[in-house]
């Protein structure tokens, strides 16, 4: 069975702090994809990144960076110099190849960035 | 190109009533999905479809029905609404890589 765990339910930081959101996944399949989505207070789901299981290269996009480690089944997300606009719920999700494209979501981490 | 659209945005139902949540995508995606998001939780898959005429159950299908007569539309039907179905419902579609989500329907059953 597949599972995604986001152990941090809520995180509160002060603006300009760096913050890391943890994601641990479980799957026996060798081909899979990992995602991060952002859900701001307005409620929509915003796609941030997709990684496949054969690409462990870290990714950086502006203040966002992602660390994918198959050895620990983790796909952590770091926001550098956080801003108030980063306040949102962040979801990590897993999709296993050849299973209809279904996403398995973690419970989400609510990030609050205070000025 | 509107992407994934959902109607209505909000709805209040009485226990036992029925309704259909509409979902339409204009990207010609074969794969479509319905998820529900309960307060403080992640999204859970209700039903999905890999093409017109093909549907399958997800993790939490009880109390819901779907149909997929066209590539564009994937309506979700609630037959006998129950308070446990109070949730935010998201429709999504994909070609197989990134999933595109609709804006959601907030449903309250009282």
CSV table of C-alpha atoms in Angstrom, one decimal:
chain,number,residue,atom,x,y,z
A,1,UNK,CA,0.0,0.0,0.0
A,2,UNK,CA,1.1,3.5,-0.6
A,3,UNK,CA,1.2,6.2,2.0
A,4,UNK,CA,2.4,9.8,2.5
A,5,UNK,CA,3.1,11.2,5.9
A,6,UNK,CA,3.6,14.9,6.7
A,7,UNK,CA,4.3,14.8,10.4
A,8,UNK,CA,4.3,18.5,10.9
A,9,UNK,CA,0.7,19.6,11.3
A,10,UNK,CA,1.4,23.3,11.8
A,11,UNK,CA,4.5,25.4,11.6
A,12,UNK,CA,4.8,29.1,12.6
A,13,UNK,CA,7.8,31.2,11.6
A,14,UNK,CA,8.7,34.9,11.5
A,15,UNK,CA,9.2,36.5,8.1
A,16,UNK,CA,12.7,35.9,6.6
A,17,UNK,CA,13.2,32.7,8.5
A,18,UNK,CA,14.0,29.6,6.5
A,19,UNK,CA,11.5,26.7,7.0
A,20,UNK,CA,11.6,23.1,5.9
A,21,UNK,CA,8.4,21.0,5.4
A,22,UNK,CA,8.9,17.3,5.8
A,23,UNK,CA,7.4,14.6,3.6
A,24,UNK,CA,7.9,10.8,4.0
A,25,UNK,CA,6.4,8.4,1.5
A,26,UNK,CA,5.9,4.6,1.3
A,27,UNK,CA,5.6,2.5,-1.8
A,28,UNK,CA,6.9,-0.8,-3.0
A,29,UNK,CA,6.8,0.4,-6.6
A,30,UNK,CA,10.0,1.5,-8.3
A,31,UNK,CA,8.4,4.0,-10.7
A,32,UNK,CA,6.5,6.8,-9.0
A,33,UNK,CA,6.1,10.5,-8.9
A,34,UNK,CA,6.1,12.9,-6.0
A,35,UNK,CA,4.4,16.3,-5.9
A,36,UNK,CA,4.1,19.4,-3.8
A,37,UNK,CA,0.9,21.5,-3.9
A,38,UNK,CA,0.2,24.8,-2.1
A,39,UNK,CA,-3.3,25.6,-0.8
A,40,UNK,CA,-3.5,29.3,0.1
A,41,UNK,CA,-6.4,30.6,2.3
A,42,UNK,CA,-8.5,31.1,-0.9
A,43,UNK,CA,-8.7,27.3,-1.2
A,44,UNK,CA,-7.4,26.5,-4.6
A,45,UNK,CA,-4.7,24.0,-5.2
A,46,UNK,CA,-1.5,25.3,-6.8
A,47,UNK,CA,1.0,22.9,-8.3
A,48,UNK,CA,4.6,23.5,-7.2
A,49,UNK,CA,6.7,20.6,-8.4
A,50,UNK,CA,6.8,17.1,-9.7
A,51,UNK,CA,9.6,14.7,-9.4
A,52,UNK,CA,10.0,11.2,-10.7
A,53,UNK,CA,11.6,8.3,-8.9
A,54,UNK,CA,14.6,8.1,-11.2
A,55,UNK,CA,15.6,11.7,-10.7
A,56,UNK,CA,17.1,12.4,-7.3
A,57,UNK,CA,18.6,15.7,-8.3
A,58,UNK,CA,17.6,18.5,-6.0
A,59,UNK,CA,15.6,21.3,-7.4
A,60,UNK,CA,15.7,25.0,-6.7
A,61,UNK,CA,13.2,27.6,-7.9
A,62,UNK,CA,13.7,31.0,-6.5
A,63,UNK,CA,13.2,30.8,-2.8
A,64,UNK,CA,11.9,27.2,-3.0
A,65,UNK,CA,14.0,24.1,-3.0
A,66,UNK,CA,13.3,20.4,-2.8
A,67,UNK,CA,15.4,17.6,-1.5
A,68,UNK,CA,14.5,14.1,-2.7
A,69,UNK,CA,16.2,11.2,-1.0
A,70,UNK,CA,15.2,7.7,-2.0
A,71,UNK,CA,17.3,6.2,0.7
A,72,UNK,CA,15.1,7.7,3.4
A,73,UNK,CA,11.9,7.9,1.2
A,74,UNK,CA,11.7,11.6,1.8
A,75,UNK,CA,10.9,14.6,-0.4
A,76,UNK,CA,11.4,17.7,1.8
A,77,UNK,CA,10.5,21.2,0.8
A,78,UNK,CA,12.4,24.3,2.0
A,79,UNK,CA,11.4,27.9,1.7
A,80,UNK,CA,14.2,30.3,2.1
A,81,UNK,CA,13.6,33.8,3.5
A,82,UNK,CA,9.9,33.1,4.1
A,83,UNK,CA,7.3,35.8,3.3
A,84,UNK,CA,3.8,36.4,4.6
A,85,UNK,CA,2.5,35.3,1.2
A,86,UNK,CA,3.9,31.9,1.8
A,87,UNK,CA,1.3,31.3,4.5
A,88,UNK,CA,-0.7,28.3,3.3
A,89,UNK,CA,-1.3,24.6,3.7
A,90,UNK,CA,1.3,22.6,1.8
A,91,UNK,CA,0.5,19.1,0.6
A,92,UNK,CA,2.9,16.4,-0.5
A,93,UNK,CA,1.5,13.7,-2.8
A,94,UNK,CA,2.5,10.4,-4.4
A,95,UNK,CA,1.5,8.9,-7.7
A,96,UNK,CA,2.4,5.4,-8.6
A,97,UNK,CA,3.0,4.6,-12.2
A,98,UNK,CA,0.3,2.7,-14.1
A,99,UNK,CA,-2.4,3.0,-11.4
A,100,UNK,CA,-4.7,5.4,-13.2
A,101,UNK,CA,-2.8,8.5,-12.2
A,102,UNK,CA,-4.3,8.7,-8.7
A,103,UNK,CA,-2.7,11.0,-6.2
A,104,UNK,CA,-2.2,9.9,-2.6
A,105,UNK,CA,-2.0,13.0,-0.4
A,106,UNK,CA,-0.4,13.6,2.9
A,107,UNK,CA,-2.4,15.4,5.6
A,108,UNK,CA,-0.8,18.7,4.9
A,109,UNK,CA,1.3,21.2,6.8
A,110,UNK,CA,-0.2,24.5,7.7
A,111,UNK,CA,2.5,27.2,7.5
A,112,UNK,CA,2.0,30.5,9.1
A,113,UNK,CA,4.5,33.2,8.4
A,114,UNK,CA,4.2,36.2,10.7
A,115,UNK,CA,5.5,39.7,9.9
B,1,UNK,CA,-8.9,27.8,-22.2
B,2,UNK,CA,-10.7,27.6,-18.9
B,3,UNK,CA,-9.0,24.5,-17.5
B,4,UNK,CA,-11.1,22.6,-14.9
B,5,UNK,CA,-14.4,24.3,-13.9
B,6,UNK,CA,-16.7,23.2,-11.1
B,7,UNK,CA,-20.3,24.2,-10.3
B,8,UNK,CA,-21.7,25.2,-7.9
B,9,UNK,CA,-19.1,26.9,-5.7
B,10,UNK,CA,-21.1,26.5,-2.5
B,11,UNK,CA,-24.2,24.4,-1.6
B,12,UNK,CA,-26.1,23.7,1.5
B,13,UNK,CA,-28.2,20.5,1.5
B,14,UNK,CA,-30.6,19.0,3.9
B,15,UNK,CA,-30.1,15.4,5.1
B,16,UNK,CA,-31.5,13.0,2.5
B,17,UNK,CA,-31.5,15.4,-0.4
B,18,UNK,CA,-29.6,14.6,-3.6
B,19,UNK,CA,-27.5,16.7,-5.9
B,20,UNK,CA,-25.0,16.6,-8.7
B,21,UNK,CA,-21.6,18.3,-8.6
B,22,UNK,CA,-20.6,19.3,-12.1
B,23,UNK,CA,-17.0,19.1,-13.4
B,24,UNK,CA,-15.9,20.1,-16.9
B,25,UNK,CA,-12.4,20.3,-18.4
B,26,UNK,CA,-11.5,21.8,-21.8
B,27,UNK,CA,-8.0,20.3,-22.1
B,28,UNK,CA,-9.0,17.0,-23.7
B,29,UNK,CA,-7.6,15.1,-20.8
B,30,UNK,CA,-8.5,11.4,-20.6
B,31,UNK,CA,-8.0,11.1,-16.8
B,32,UNK,CA,-10.4,12.8,-14.4
B,33,UNK,CA,-10.8,12.5,-10.6
B,34,UNK,CA,-13.0,13.5,-7.7
B,35,UNK,CA,-11.4,14.2,-4.3
B,36,UNK,CA,-12.9,15.3,-1.1
B,37,UNK,CA,-11.1,17.4,1.5
B,38,UNK,CA,-12.3,17.3,5.1
B,39,UNK,CA,-11.3,20.1,7.5
B,40,UNK,CA,-7.6,19.8,8.4
B,41,UNK,CA,-7.1,16.8,6.2
B,42,UNK,CA,-5.5,16.0,2.9
B,43,UNK,CA,-7.5,15.1,-0.2
B,44,UNK,CA,-9.0,11.6,-0.5
B,45,UNK,CA,-10.0,10.1,-3.8
B,46,UNK,CA,-13.7,9.3,-4.3
B,47,UNK,CA,-13.8,8.1,-7.9
B,48,UNK,CA,-11.8,8.4,-11.1
B,49,UNK,CA,-12.0,7.8,-14.8
B,50,UNK,CA,-9.4,7.0,-17.3
B,51,UNK,CA,-11.6,7.8,-20.3
B,52,UNK,CA,-15.2,8.2,-21.5
B,53,UNK,CA,-17.3,5.3,-20.4
B,54,UNK,CA,-14.8,4.0,-17.8
B,55,UNK,CA,-15.0,4.8,-14.1
B,56,UNK,CA,-13.5,3.2,-11.0
B,57,UNK,CA,-13.8,3.6,-7.2
B,58,UNK,CA,-11.2,5.4,-5.2
B,59,UNK,CA,-10.6,5.3,-1.4
B,60,UNK,CA,-13.9,6.7,-0.2
B,61,UNK,CA,-16.7,5.9,-2.8
B,62,UNK,CA,-19.6,5.1,-0.5
B,63,UNK,CA,-22.5,7.5,-0.9
B,64,UNK,CA,-21.4,8.7,-4.3
B,65,UNK,CA,-21.9,7.8,-8.0
B,66,UNK,CA,-20.2,9.0,-11.1
B,67,UNK,CA,-20.6,8.8,-14.9
B,68,UNK,CA,-18.4,9.7,-17.8
B,69,UNK,CA,-20.3,10.0,-21.0
B,70,UNK,CA,-17.9,12.5,-22.6
B,71,UNK,CA,-14.3,13.3,-22.3
B,72,UNK,CA,-15.1,16.8,-21.0
B,73,UNK,CA,-17.6,16.1,-18.2
B,74,UNK,CA,-17.3,14.0,-15.0
B,75,UNK,CA,-20.3,14.7,-12.7
B,76,UNK,CA,-20.4,13.5,-9.2
B,77,UNK,CA,-23.8,12.4,-7.8
B,78,UNK,CA,-24.8,12.4,-4.1
B,79,UNK,CA,-28.0,10.4,-3.7
B,80,UNK,CA,-28.9,10.7,0.0
B,81,UNK,CA,-26.9,13.4,1.5
B,82,UNK,CA,-25.5,12.8,5.0
B,83,UNK,CA,-23.7,15.1,7.4
B,84,UNK,CA,-20.6,13.0,6.9
B,85,UNK,CA,-20.5,14.3,3.3
B,86,UNK,CA,-19.9,17.8,4.4
B,87,UNK,CA,-16.6,18.6,2.8
B,88,UNK,CA,-14.9,20.5,0.0
B,89,UNK,CA,-14.9,18.6,-3.3
B,90,UNK,CA,-12.2,19.0,-5.9
B,91,UNK,CA,-12.3,17.7,-9.5
B,92,UNK,CA,-9.1,17.2,-11.3
B,93,UNK,CA,-7.9,16.1,-14.7
B,94,UNK,CA,-4.6,15.1,-16.3
B,95,UNK,CA,-2.9,13.7,-19.3
B,96,UNK,CA,-0.8,11.6,-17.0
B,97,UNK,CA,1.7,14.0,-15.4
B,98,UNK,CA,0.6,17.1,-13.5
B,99,UNK,CA,-3.0,17.1,-12.2
B,100,UNK,CA,-5.0,20.2,-12.8
B,101,UNK,CA,-7.5,21.0,-10.1
B,102,UNK,CA,-10.8,22.9,-10.3
B,103,UNK,CA,-11.6,25.6,-7.7
B,104,UNK,CA,-13.6,23.3,-5.5
B,105,UNK,CA,-17.2,23.0,-4.3
B,106,UNK,CA,-17.9,23.6,-0.6
B,107,UNK,CA,-20.8,21.4,0.5
B,108,UNK,CA,-22.6,21.5,3.8
B,109,UNK,CA,-25.2,18.9,4.8
B,110,UNK,CA,-27.4,19.8,7.7
